[in-house]
Short mmCIF file of C-alpha atoms in Angstrom, two decimals:
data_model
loop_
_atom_site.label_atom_id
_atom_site.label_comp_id
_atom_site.label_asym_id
_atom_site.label_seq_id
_atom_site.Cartn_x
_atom_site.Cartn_y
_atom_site.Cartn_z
CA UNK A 1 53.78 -51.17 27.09
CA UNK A 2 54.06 -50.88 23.17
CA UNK A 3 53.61 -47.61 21.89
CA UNK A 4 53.41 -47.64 17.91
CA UNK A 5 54.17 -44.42 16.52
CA UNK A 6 52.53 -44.48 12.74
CA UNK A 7 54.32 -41.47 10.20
CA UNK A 8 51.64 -41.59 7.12
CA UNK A 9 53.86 -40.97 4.91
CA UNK A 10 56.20 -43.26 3.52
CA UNK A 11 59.65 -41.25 3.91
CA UNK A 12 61.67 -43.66 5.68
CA UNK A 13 64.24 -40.50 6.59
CA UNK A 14 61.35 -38.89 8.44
CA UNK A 15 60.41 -42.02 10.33
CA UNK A 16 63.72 -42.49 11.71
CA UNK A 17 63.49 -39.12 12.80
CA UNK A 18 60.14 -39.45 14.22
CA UNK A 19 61.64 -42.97 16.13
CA UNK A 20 64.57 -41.04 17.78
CA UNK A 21 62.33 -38.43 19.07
CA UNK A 22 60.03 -40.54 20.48
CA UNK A 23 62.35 -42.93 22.27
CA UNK A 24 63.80 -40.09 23.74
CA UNK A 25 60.53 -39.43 26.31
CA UNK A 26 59.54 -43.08 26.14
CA UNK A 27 59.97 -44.19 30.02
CA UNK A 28 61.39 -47.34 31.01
CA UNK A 29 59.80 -50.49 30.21
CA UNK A 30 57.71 -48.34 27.03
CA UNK A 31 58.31 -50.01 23.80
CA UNK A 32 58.38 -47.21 20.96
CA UNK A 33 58.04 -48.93 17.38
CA UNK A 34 57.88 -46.19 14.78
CA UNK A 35 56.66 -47.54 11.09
CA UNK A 36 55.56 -46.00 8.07
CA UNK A 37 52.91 -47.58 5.62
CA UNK A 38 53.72 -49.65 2.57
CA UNK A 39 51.36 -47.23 0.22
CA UNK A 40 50.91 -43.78 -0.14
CA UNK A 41 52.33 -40.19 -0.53
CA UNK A 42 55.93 -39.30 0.26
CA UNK A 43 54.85 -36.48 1.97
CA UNK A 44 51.50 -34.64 3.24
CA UNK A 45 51.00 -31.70 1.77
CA UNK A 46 47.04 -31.14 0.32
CA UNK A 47 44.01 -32.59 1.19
CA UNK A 48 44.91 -34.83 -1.13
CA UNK A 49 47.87 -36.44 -0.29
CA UNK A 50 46.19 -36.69 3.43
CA UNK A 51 43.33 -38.73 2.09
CA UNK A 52 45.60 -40.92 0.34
CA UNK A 53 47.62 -41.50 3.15
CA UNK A 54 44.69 -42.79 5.31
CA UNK A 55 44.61 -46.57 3.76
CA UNK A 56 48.10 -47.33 4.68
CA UNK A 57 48.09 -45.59 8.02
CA UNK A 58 44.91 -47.69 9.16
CA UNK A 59 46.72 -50.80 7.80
CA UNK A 60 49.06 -50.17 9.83
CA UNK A 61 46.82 -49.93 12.82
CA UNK A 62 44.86 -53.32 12.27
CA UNK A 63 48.22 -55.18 11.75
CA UNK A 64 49.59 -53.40 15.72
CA UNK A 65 46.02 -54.85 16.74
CA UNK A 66 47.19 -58.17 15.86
CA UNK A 67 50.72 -57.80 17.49
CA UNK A 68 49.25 -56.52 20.74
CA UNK A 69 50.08 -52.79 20.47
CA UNK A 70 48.67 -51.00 23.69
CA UNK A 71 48.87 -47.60 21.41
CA UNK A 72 48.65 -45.23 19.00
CA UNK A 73 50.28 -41.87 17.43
CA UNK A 74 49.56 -40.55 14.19
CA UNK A 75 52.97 -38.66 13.60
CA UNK A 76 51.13 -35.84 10.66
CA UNK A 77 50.20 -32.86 12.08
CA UNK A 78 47.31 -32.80 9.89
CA UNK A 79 46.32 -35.51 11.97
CA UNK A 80 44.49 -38.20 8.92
CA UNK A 81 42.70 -40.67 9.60
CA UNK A 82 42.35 -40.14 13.80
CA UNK A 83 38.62 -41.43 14.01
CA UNK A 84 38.99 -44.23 11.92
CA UNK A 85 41.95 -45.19 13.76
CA UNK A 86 40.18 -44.83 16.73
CA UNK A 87 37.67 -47.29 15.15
CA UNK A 88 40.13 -49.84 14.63
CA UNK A 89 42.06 -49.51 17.58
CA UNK A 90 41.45 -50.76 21.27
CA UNK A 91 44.10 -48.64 22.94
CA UNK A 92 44.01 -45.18 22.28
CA UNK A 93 45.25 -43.16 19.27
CA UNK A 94 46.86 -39.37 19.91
CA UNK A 95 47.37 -37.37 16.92
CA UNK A 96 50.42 -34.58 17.05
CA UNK A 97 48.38 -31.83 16.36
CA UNK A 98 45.89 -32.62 19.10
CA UNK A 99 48.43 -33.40 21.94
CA UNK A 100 50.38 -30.52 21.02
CA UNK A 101 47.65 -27.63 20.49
CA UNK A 102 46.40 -29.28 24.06
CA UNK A 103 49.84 -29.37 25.60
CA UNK A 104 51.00 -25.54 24.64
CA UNK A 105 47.16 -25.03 26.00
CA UNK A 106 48.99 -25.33 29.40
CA UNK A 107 51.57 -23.21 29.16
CA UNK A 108 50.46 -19.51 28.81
CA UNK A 109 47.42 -18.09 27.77
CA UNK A 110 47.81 -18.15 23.62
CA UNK A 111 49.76 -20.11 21.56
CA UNK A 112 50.92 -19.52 17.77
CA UNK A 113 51.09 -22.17 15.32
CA UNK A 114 54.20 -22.75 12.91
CA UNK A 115 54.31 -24.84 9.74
CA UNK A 116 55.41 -25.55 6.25
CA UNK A 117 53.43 -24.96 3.21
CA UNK A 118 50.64 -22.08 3.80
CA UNK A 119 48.18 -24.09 1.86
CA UNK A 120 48.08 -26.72 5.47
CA UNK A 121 46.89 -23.24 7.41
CA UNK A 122 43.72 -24.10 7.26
CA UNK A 123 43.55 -27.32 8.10
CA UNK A 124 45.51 -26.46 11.44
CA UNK A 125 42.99 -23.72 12.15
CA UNK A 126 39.82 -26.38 11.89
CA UNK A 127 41.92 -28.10 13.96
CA UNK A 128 42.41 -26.01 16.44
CA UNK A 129 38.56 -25.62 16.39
CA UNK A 130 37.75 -29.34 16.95
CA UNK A 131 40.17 -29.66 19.99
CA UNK A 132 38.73 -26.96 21.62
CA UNK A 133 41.37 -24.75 21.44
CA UNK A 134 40.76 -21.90 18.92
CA UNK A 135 39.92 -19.48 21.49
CA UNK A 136 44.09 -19.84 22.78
CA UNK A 137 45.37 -20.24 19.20
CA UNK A 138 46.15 -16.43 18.72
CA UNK A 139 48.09 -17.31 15.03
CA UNK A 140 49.03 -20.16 11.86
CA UNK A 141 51.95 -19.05 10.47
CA UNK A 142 54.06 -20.54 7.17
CA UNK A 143 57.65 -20.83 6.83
CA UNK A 144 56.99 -22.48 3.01
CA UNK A 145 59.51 -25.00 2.87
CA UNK A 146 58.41 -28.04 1.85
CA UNK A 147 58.19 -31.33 4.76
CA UNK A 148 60.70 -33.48 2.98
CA UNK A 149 63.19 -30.12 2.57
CA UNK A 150 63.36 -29.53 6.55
CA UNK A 151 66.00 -31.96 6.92
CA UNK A 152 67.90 -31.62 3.05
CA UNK A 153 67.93 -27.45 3.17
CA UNK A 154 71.15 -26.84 5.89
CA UNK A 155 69.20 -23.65 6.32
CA UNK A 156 65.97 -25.03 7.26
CA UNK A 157 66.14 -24.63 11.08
CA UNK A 158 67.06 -20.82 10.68
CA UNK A 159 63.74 -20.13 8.66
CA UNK A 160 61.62 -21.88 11.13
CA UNK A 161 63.61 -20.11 14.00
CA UNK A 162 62.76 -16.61 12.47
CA UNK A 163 59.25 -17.19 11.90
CA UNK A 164 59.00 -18.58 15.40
CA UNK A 165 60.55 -15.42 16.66
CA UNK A 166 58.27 -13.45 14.35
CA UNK A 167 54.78 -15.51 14.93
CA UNK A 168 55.32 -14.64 18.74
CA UNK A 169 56.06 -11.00 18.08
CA UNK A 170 52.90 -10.66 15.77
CA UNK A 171 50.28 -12.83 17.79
CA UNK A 172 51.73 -11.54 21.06
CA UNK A 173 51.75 -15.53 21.97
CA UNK A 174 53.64 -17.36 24.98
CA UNK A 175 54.15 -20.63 23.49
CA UNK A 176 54.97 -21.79 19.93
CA UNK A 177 53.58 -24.93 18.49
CA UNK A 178 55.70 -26.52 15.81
CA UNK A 179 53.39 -27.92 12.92
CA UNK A 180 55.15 -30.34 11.24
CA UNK A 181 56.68 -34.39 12.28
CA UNK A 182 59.32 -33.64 10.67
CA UNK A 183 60.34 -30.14 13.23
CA UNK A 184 60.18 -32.73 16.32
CA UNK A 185 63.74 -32.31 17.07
CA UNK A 186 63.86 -28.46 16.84
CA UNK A 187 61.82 -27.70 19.90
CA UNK A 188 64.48 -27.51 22.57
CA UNK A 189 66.89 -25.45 20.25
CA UNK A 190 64.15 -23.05 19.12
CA UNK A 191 63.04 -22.53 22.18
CA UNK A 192 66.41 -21.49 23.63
CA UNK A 193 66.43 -18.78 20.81
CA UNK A 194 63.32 -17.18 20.89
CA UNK A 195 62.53 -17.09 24.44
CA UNK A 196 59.26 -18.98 25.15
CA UNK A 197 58.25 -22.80 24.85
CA UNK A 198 58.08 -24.63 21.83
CA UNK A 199 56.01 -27.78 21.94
CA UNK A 200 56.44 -30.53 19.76
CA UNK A 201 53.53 -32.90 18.70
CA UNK A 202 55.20 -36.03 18.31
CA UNK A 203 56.93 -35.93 21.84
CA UNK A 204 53.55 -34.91 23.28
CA UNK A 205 51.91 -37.75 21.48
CA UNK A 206 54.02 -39.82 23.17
CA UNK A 207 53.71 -39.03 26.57
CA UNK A 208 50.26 -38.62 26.32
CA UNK A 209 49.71 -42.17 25.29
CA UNK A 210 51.72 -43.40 27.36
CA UNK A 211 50.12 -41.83 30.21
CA UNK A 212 46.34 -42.54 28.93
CA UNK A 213 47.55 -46.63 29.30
CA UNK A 214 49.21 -46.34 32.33
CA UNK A 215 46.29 -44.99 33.84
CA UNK A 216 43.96 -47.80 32.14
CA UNK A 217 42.16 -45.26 29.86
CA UNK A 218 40.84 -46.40 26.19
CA UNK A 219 38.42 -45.18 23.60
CA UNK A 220 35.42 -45.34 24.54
CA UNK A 221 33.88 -48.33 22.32
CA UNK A 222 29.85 -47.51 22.78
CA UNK A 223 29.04 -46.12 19.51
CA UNK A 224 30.43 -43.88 17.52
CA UNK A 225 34.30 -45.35 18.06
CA UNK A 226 33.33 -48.89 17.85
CA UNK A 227 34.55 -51.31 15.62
CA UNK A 228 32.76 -50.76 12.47
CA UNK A 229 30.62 -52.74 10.71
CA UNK A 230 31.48 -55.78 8.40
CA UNK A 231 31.26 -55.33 5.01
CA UNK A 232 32.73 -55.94 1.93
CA UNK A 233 35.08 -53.34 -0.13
CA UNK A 234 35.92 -53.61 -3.76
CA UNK A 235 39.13 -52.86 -5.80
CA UNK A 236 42.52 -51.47 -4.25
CA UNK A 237 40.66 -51.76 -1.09
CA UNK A 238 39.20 -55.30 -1.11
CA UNK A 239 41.62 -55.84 1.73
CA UNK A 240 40.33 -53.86 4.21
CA UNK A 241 37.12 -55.87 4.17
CA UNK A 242 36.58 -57.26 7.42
#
């Protein structure tokens, strides 16, 4: 099995990250690949910078079409682009925020939500809303340090340990989801700290693909997730044609 494990971003420091992490729960005979695209932001931080990022991410899913990828994770816990790449993509595609929202979903009856810049709140509270999960998602909390900074600032992982502590204090929650690819290897060591589970999305991404193929399961292809009609496309974009 190939498991292709797409950061939409183009920081090739967090994609190594995001690799190492994910190999880490791959089980034997699971091939992890972890890329990131060839065009767009350095970082995800605005609506903006997650639209832009959507070209290069589904470029990135036609071309593991091609080289017989069985699936899919978008590593951005914003989650851009998932129903496109769903489109594109026989296998099926797990975004971070999804599988972890619907992982901590198991583990206690609320959850709280920790991430970078408060301007991304939102978006993980619509989120939350679309996986079904808003009803267990007692909290989105900011620690405002920028995604590329969580692995420059030394002091990083102390921030993001306090407002863990504090976001399960405040929302009275029994797990803590970690909103951001580039937390993934945090969980274990938070977690220890502050008492209660700490999910992270790109692990539980993983493992949820994985499982989803061994077990035969795609995307259902009958309308709205099947491949989408041919057509032309002009400009920057006259590649994606098809």
């Amino acid at each position: 099995m190939i498991v292709k494990v797409v950061n939409p971003n183009t920081s090739a420091d967090m994609t190594a990250l995001v690799e190492r992490s994910a190999k880490a729960v791959a089980a034997a005979g699971t091939t992890v690949v972890a890329v990131s695209p060839q065009m767009g932001p350095e970082s995800i931080e605005s609506h903006y910078d997650e639209a832009l990022s959507v070209p290069g991410l589904l470029q990135e899913i036609a071309d593991g079409e091609v080289s017989g990828v069985d699936g899919y994770v978008v590593a951005c816990f914003g989650d851009p682009g998932l129903d496109a790449a769903r489109e594109l993509a026989r296998g099926p595609v797990v975004g971070i925020a999804e599988a972890a929202m619907r992982t901590a979903a198991y583990l206690g009856r609320g959850f709280t939500v920790v991430t970078t810049l408060s301007r991304t709140r939102g978006r993980a509270w619509e989120l939350a809303e679309r996986y079904g999960v808003r009803g267990l998602c007692r909290g989105v909390h900011a620690c405002d340090i920028p995604v590329l900074e969580l692995d420059r600032d030394p002091g990083a992982l102390d921030v993001v340990t306090t407002a863990c502590a504090r976001a399960v204090e405040e929302d009275g929650a029994d797990a803590v989801v970690l909103g951001c690819a580039g937390m993934t290897d945090w969980a274990p060591v938070i977690s220890a700290a502050i008492g209660v589970p700490v999910v992270d999305g790109v692990q539980s991404a993983v493992l949820t693909v994985q499982a989803l193929v061994e077990m035969g399961l795609r995307t259902g292809k009958r309308d709205e997730f099947a491949v989408p009609p041919p057509k032309r496309y002009s400009g920057l974009l006259r590649e994606f044609g098809h």
